[in-house]
XYZ file of C-alpha atoms in Angstrom:
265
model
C 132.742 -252.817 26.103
C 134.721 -251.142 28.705
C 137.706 -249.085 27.726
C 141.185 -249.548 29.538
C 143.306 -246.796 31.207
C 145.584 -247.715 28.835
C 143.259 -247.552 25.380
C 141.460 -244.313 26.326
C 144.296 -241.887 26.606
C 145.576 -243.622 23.478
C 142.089 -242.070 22.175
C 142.567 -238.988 23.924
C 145.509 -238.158 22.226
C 144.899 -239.542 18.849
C 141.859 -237.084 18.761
C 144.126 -234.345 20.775
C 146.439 -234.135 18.354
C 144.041 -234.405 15.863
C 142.477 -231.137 17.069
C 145.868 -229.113 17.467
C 147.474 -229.796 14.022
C 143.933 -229.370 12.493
C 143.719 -232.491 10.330
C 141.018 -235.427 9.372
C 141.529 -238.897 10.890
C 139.183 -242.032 11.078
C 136.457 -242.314 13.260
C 137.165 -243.982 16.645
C 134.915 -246.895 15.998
C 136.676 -248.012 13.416
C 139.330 -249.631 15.715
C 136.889 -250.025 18.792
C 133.899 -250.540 16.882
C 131.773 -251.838 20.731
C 132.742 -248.646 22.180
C 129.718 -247.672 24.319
C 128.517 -244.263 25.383
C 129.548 -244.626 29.118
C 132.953 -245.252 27.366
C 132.493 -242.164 25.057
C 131.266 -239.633 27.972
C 134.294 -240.957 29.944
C 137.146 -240.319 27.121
C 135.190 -236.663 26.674
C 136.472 -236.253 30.145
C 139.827 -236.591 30.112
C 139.996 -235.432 26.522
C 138.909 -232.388 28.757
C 141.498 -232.837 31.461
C 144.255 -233.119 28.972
C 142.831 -228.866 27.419
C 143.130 -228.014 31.170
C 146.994 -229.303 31.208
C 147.563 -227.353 28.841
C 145.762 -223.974 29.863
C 142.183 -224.097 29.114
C 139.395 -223.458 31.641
C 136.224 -225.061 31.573
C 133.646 -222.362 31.424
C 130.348 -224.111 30.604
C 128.685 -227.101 28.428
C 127.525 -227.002 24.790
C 124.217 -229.088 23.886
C 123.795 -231.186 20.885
C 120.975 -233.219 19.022
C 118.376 -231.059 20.800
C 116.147 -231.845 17.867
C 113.490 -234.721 17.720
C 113.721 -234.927 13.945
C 117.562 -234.834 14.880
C 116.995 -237.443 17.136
C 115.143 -240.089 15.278
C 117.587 -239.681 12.114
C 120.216 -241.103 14.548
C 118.355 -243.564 15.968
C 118.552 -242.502 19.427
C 116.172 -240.785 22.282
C 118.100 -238.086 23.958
C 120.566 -235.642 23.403
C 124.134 -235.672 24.075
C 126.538 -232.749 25.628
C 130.417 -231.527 25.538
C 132.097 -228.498 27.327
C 133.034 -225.582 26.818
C 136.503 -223.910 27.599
C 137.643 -220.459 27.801
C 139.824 -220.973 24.851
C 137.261 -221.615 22.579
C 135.280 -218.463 22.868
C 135.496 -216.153 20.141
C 134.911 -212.558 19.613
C 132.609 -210.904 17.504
C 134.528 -207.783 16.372
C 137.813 -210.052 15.792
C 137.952 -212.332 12.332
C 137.610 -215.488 13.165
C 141.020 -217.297 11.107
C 139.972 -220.144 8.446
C 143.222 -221.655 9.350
C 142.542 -222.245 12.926
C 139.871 -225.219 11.426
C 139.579 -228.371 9.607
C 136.259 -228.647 7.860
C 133.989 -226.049 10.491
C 130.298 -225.138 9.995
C 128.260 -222.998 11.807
C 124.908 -223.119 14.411
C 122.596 -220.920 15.725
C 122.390 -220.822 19.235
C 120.327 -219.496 22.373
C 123.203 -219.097 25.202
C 122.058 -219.250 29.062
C 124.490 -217.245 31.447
C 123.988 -219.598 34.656
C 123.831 -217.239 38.008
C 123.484 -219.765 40.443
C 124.504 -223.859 41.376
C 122.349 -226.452 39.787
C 122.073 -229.908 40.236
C 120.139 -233.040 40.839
C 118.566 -235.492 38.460
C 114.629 -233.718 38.865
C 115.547 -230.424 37.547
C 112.627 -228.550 35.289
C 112.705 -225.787 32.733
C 111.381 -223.531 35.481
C 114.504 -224.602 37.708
C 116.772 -223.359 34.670
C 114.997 -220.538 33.857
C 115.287 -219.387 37.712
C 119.004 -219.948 37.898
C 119.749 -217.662 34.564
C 120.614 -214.768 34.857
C 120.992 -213.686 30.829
C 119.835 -215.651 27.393
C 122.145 -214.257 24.351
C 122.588 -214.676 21.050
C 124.624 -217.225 20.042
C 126.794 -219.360 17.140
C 128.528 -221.751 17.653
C 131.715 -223.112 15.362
C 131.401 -227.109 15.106
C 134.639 -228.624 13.718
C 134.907 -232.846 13.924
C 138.362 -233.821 13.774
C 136.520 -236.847 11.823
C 137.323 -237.628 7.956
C 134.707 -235.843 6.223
C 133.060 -234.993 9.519
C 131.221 -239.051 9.543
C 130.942 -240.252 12.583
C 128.618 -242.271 15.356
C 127.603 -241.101 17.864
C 129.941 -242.570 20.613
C 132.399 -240.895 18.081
C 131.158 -237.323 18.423
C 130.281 -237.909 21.957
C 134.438 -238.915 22.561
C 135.114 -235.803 20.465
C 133.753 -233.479 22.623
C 130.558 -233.018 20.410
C 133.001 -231.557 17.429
C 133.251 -228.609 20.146
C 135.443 -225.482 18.318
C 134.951 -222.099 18.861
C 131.923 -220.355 20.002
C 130.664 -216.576 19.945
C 128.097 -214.607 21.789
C 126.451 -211.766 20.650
C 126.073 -208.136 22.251
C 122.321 -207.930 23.633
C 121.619 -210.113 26.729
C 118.163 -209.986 28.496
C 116.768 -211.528 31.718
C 114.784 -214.798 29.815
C 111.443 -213.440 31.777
C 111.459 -210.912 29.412
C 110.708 -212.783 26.019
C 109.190 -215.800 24.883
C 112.222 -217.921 24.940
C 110.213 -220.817 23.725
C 108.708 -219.139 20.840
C 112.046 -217.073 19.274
C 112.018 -217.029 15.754
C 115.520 -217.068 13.541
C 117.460 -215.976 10.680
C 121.105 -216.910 9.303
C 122.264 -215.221 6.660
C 125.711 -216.376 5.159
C 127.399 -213.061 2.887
C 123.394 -211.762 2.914
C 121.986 -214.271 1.538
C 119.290 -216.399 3.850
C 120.566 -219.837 4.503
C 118.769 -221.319 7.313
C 115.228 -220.202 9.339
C 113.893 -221.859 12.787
C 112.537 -221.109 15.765
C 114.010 -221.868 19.179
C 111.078 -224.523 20.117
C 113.409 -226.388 17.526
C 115.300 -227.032 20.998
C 113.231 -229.910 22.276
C 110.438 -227.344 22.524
C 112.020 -225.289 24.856
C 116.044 -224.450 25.390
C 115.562 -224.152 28.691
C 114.307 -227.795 28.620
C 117.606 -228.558 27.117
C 119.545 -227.319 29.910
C 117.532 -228.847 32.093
C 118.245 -232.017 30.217
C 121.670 -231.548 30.490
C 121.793 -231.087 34.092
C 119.670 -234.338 35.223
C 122.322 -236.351 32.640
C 125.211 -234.238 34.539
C 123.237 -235.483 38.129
C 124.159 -238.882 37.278
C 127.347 -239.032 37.541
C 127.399 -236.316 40.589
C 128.081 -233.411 38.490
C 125.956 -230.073 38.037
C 126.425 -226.861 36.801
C 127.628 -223.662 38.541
C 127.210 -220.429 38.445
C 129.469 -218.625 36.279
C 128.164 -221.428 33.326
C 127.921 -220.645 30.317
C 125.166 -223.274 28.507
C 124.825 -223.420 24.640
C 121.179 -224.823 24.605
C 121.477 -226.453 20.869
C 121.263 -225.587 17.647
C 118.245 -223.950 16.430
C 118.371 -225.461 12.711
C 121.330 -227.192 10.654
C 124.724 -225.927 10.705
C 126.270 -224.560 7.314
C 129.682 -224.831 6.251
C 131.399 -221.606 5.632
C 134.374 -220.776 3.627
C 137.221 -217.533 3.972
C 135.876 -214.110 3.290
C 132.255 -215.084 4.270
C 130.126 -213.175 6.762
C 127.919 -214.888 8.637
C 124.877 -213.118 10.363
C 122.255 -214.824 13.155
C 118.871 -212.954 13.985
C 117.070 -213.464 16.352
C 113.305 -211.703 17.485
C 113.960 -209.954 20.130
C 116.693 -211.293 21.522
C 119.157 -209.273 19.034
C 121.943 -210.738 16.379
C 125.991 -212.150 16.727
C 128.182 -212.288 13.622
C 131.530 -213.414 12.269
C 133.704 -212.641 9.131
C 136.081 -215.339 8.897
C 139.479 -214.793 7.205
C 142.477 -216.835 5.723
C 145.816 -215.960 7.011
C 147.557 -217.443 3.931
């Protein structure tokens, strides 16, 4: 189906507002149940467009379903990807507030600091890997505005990939100093292990993912620049976290990021 002006700001508010007075509502689908994921990655945009009226600052992308087992769960073949804006990055030494969020759980992640301009629709993992300047630990704080966070995929896609909040941790290295392919993981949640992987979790390389994301970008014209941040994907399954928990990600190598997340009631 194809989405009027009209219908898709209607959607970009419902899911807006949805967002800003942090509460559930029902899937997108189940009004415009054809909606297509042209239609999706279109409503994303000006979902986007309507942050930026109000402040925010786009400041990179954020991947998601970077897994094959991920993947063929869904019932599709690629990944998808949201963005990132400056609002939604979060410090490590500052609580993150349990308020802020609906129903938020949290990923692993490798981030890539982007030094130069990249685009096309041919771009390798080699191409990525020469444009970044730093890899970094990484979580990221996923938070559907959906009703017990159900939804399609053209859902999540119009959502902005349940984009939140994001933090990155202290230790950034060139990537030709490690084997970014081969990084193995840890989250803890209150020191207790919750979740292991290893980065080639990330369709067998992040930087692959990146490069993923930029060919999909190329199609539509669009690249990335330098200045990017890129959240390559998550390196196992997210975990739902509560007020008063700490929770830890470890990576070989590459060093650790942390939150403690508080209630302000």
């Amino acid at each position: 189906m194809t989405i009027t002006k009209g219908v898709d700001i209607e959607i970009v508010e419902y899911l807006y507002s949805a967002e800003k007075e942090r509460r559930e509502v029902v899937k997108v689908t189940d009004r415009y149940p054809d909606l297509s994921f042209s239609d999706a990655y279109s409503i994303q945009e000006k979902l986007i467009e309507r942050r930026e009226k109000d402040g925010s600052r786009k400041i990179g992308l954020k991947l998601g379903l970077t897994s094959k087992a991920k993947q063929q769960m869904m019932g599709v073949h690629e990944a998808i990807y949201g963005y990132l804006t400056d609002d939604m990055l979060a410090l490590e030494w500052e609580h993150l507030n349990f308020n802020e969020f609906i129903h938020p759980k949290a990923e692993p992640e490798i981030a890539f600091f982007i030094d130069e301009d990249l685009d096309g629709t041919d771009v390798t993992a080699e191409d990525v890997l020469r444009v970044t300047r730093y890899v970094a630990p990484a979580i990221e704080i996923i938070d559907s505005r959906y009703l017990n966070f159900k939804f399609t995929l053209a859902d999540v896609i119009a959502d902005n990939c349940s984009s939140s909040k994001f933090l990155i941790g202290s230790k950034w290295m060139s990537p030709s100093e490690l084997d970014l392919g081969q990084l193995g993981m840890v989250m803890s949640k209150n020191g207790q292990v919750v979740q292991t992987g290893s980065s080639a979790a990330v369709l067998g390389h992040p930087a692959t993912s990146v490069a993923w994301a930029v060919n999909k970008l190329g199609e539509v014209g669009k690249g990335i620049k330098k200045g990017d941040v890129i959240l390559s994907g998550a390196v196992s399954e997210a975990i739902a976290f509560e007020p008063n928990d700490n929770v830890l990600v470890q990576f070989a190598e590459l060093g650790s990021v942390s939150f403690t997340c508080k209630s302000s009631t």
